[in-house]
Short mmCIF file of C-alpha atoms in Angstrom, two decimals:
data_model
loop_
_atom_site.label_atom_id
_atom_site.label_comp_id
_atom_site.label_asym_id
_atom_site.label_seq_id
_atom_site.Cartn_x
_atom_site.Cartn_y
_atom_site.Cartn_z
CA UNK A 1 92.70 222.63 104.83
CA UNK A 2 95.29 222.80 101.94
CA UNK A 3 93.86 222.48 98.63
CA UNK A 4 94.70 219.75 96.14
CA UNK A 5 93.54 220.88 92.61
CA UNK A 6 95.25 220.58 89.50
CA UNK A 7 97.51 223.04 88.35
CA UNK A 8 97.18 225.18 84.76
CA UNK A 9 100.82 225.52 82.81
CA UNK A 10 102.11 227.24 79.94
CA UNK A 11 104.19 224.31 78.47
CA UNK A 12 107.14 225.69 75.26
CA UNK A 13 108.15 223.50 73.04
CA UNK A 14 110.59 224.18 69.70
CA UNK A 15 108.54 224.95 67.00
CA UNK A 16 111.21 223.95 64.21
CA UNK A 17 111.60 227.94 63.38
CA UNK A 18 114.37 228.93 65.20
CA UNK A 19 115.25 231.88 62.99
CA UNK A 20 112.00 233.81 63.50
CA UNK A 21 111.41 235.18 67.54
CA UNK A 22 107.87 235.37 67.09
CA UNK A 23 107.40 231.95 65.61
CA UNK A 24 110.41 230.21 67.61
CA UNK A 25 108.04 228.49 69.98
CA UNK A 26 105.14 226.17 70.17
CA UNK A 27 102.92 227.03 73.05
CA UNK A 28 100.19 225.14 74.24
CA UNK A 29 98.28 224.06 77.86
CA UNK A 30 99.42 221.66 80.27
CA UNK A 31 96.59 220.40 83.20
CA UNK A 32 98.56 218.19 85.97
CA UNK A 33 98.25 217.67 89.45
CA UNK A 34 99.78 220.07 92.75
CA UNK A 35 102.03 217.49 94.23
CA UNK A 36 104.23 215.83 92.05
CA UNK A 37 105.62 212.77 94.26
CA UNK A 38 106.30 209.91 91.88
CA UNK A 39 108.39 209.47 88.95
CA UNK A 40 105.96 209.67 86.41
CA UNK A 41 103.18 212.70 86.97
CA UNK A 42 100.06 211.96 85.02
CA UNK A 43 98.30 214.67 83.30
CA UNK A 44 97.32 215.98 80.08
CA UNK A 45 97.96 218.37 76.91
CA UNK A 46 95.62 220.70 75.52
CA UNK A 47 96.70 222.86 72.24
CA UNK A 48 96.27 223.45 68.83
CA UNK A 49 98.26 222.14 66.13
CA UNK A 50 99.09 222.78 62.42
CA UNK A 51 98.83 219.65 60.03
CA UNK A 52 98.63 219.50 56.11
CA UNK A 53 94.85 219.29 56.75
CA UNK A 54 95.37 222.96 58.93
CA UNK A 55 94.91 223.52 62.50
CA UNK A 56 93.57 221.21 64.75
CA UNK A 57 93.17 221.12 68.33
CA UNK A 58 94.34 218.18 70.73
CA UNK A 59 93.51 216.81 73.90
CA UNK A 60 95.75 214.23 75.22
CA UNK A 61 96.54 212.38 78.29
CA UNK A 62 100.02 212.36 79.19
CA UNK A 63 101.91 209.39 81.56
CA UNK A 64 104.40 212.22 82.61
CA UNK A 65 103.21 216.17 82.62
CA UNK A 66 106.65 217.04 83.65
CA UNK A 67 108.67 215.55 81.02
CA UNK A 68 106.74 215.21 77.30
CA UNK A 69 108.17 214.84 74.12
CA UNK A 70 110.36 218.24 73.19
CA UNK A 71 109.08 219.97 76.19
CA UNK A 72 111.39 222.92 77.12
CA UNK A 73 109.48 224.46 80.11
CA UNK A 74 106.41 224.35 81.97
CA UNK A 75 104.69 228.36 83.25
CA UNK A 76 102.64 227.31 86.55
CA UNK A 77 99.88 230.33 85.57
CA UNK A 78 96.53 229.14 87.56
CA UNK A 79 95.09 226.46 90.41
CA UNK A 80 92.08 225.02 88.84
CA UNK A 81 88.88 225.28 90.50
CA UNK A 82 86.47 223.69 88.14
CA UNK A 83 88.80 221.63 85.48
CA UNK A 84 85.94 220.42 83.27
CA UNK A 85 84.49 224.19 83.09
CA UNK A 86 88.33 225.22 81.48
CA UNK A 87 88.55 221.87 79.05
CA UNK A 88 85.21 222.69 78.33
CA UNK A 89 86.29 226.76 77.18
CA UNK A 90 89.65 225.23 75.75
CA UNK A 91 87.62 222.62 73.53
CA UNK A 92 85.08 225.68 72.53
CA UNK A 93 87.49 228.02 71.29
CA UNK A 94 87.77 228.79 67.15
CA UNK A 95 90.69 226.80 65.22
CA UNK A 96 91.07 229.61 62.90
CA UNK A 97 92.03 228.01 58.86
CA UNK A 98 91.58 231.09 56.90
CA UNK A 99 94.24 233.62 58.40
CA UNK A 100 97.65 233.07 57.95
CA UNK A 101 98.56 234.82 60.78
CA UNK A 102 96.76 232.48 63.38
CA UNK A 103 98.90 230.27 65.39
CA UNK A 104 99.30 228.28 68.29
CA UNK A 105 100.27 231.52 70.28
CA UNK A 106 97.14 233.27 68.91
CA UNK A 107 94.85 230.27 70.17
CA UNK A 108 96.98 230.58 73.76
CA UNK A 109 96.44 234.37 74.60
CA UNK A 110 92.70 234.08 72.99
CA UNK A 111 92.17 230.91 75.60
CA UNK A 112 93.23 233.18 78.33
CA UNK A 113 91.03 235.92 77.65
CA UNK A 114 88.17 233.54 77.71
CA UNK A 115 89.43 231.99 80.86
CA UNK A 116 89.85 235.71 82.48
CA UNK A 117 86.24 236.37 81.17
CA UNK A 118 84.72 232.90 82.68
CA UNK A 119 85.93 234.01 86.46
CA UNK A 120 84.74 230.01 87.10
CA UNK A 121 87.17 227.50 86.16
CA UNK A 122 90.38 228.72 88.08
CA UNK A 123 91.08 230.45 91.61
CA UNK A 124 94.40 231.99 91.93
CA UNK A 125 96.13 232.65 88.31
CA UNK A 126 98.16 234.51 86.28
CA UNK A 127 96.01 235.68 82.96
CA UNK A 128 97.73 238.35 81.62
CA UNK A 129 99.45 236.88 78.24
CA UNK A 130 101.95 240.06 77.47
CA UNK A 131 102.91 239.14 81.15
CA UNK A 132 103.34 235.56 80.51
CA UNK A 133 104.41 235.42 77.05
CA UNK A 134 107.28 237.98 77.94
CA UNK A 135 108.76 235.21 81.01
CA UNK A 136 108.40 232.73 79.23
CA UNK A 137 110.08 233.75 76.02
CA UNK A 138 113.08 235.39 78.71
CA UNK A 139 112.64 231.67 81.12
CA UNK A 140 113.78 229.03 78.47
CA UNK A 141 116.32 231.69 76.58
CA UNK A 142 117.86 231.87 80.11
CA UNK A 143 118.13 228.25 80.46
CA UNK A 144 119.28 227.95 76.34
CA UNK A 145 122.02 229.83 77.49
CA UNK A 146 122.89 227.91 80.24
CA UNK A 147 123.41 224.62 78.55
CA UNK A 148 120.02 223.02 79.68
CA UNK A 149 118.88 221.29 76.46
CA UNK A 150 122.54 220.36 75.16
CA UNK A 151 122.73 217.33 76.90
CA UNK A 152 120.18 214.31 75.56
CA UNK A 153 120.44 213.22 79.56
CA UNK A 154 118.78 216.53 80.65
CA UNK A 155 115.96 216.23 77.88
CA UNK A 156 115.33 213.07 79.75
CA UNK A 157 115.17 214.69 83.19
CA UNK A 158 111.97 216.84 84.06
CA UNK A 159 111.75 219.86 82.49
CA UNK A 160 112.42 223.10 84.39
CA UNK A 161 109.03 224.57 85.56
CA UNK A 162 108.76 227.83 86.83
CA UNK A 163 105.09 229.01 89.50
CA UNK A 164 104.19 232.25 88.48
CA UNK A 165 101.85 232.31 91.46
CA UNK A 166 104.89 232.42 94.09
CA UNK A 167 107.44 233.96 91.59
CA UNK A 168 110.13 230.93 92.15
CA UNK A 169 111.13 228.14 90.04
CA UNK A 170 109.75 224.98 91.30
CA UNK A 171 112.19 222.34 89.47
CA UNK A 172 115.87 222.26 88.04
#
């Protein structure tokens, strides 16, 4: 019997630094479910964020996982086996205030590790952030280039997501 659990994505936003590489995105967890049907997919973010207070993490529910504010692409990396085990790693990991290099990308590829480590919360997956990072970064340059986010009627449209698991792109 096919399985219906929630899916695990990389989600890229702009960070507002488009003049550094390293700093060019914001990257951050999207949960949401394995069949996307209706217009509007519920599901939910999970990052960390810098404020004037610092970094803070966020958990919030989303009325469309496939088409947030600003999102430029969505990484399908894992099938979730146990999805309060991972918000409950996600929700445990530092916020780091006292090292300026810390960032949302540092929180990412530190989540993964622990996920990796925990064996528990998700089946079939891809962990490996130099991996991910590297299609990512190489995924929404590709569609930059092609004219994707020129047009305020494709920032409307859901946002191109691409299943690392089969190695095809799953949406326009």
């Amino acid at each position: 019997m096919p399985s219906n659990k929630n899916r695990l994505y990389i989600a890229l936003y702009p960070s507002g630094v488009a003049n550094n590489e390293e700093r060019k995105y914001h990257w951050g967890f999207l949960i949401g479910p394995k069949i996307e049907s209706r217009e509007e997919v519920p599901g939910a973010r999970l990052h960390v964020k810098n404020s004037p207070l610092g970094w803070t993490f966020e958990e919030i529910p989303l009325q469309n996982v496939r088409n947030t504010t600003s999102l430029l692409a969505r990484i399908l990396i894992a099938k979730i086996e146990d999805e309060q085990r991972l918000i409950n790693i996600l929700r445990s990991l530092p916020v780091i205030q006292s090292d300026p290099n810390w960032r949302c990308r540092t929180w990412v590829a530190g989540a993964l590790a622990e996920i990796a480590k925990d064996g528990k919360c998700v089946g079939t997956a891809e962990l490996n952030w130099d991996k991910i990072e590297a299609f990512a970064r190489s995924y929404v340059a590709n569609k930059t280039a092609s004219g994707r986010y020129q047009s305020g009627t494709d920032m409307s449209k859901p946002k191109p997501t691409w299943d690392m698991l089969e190695n095809k792109e799953s949406t326009p």
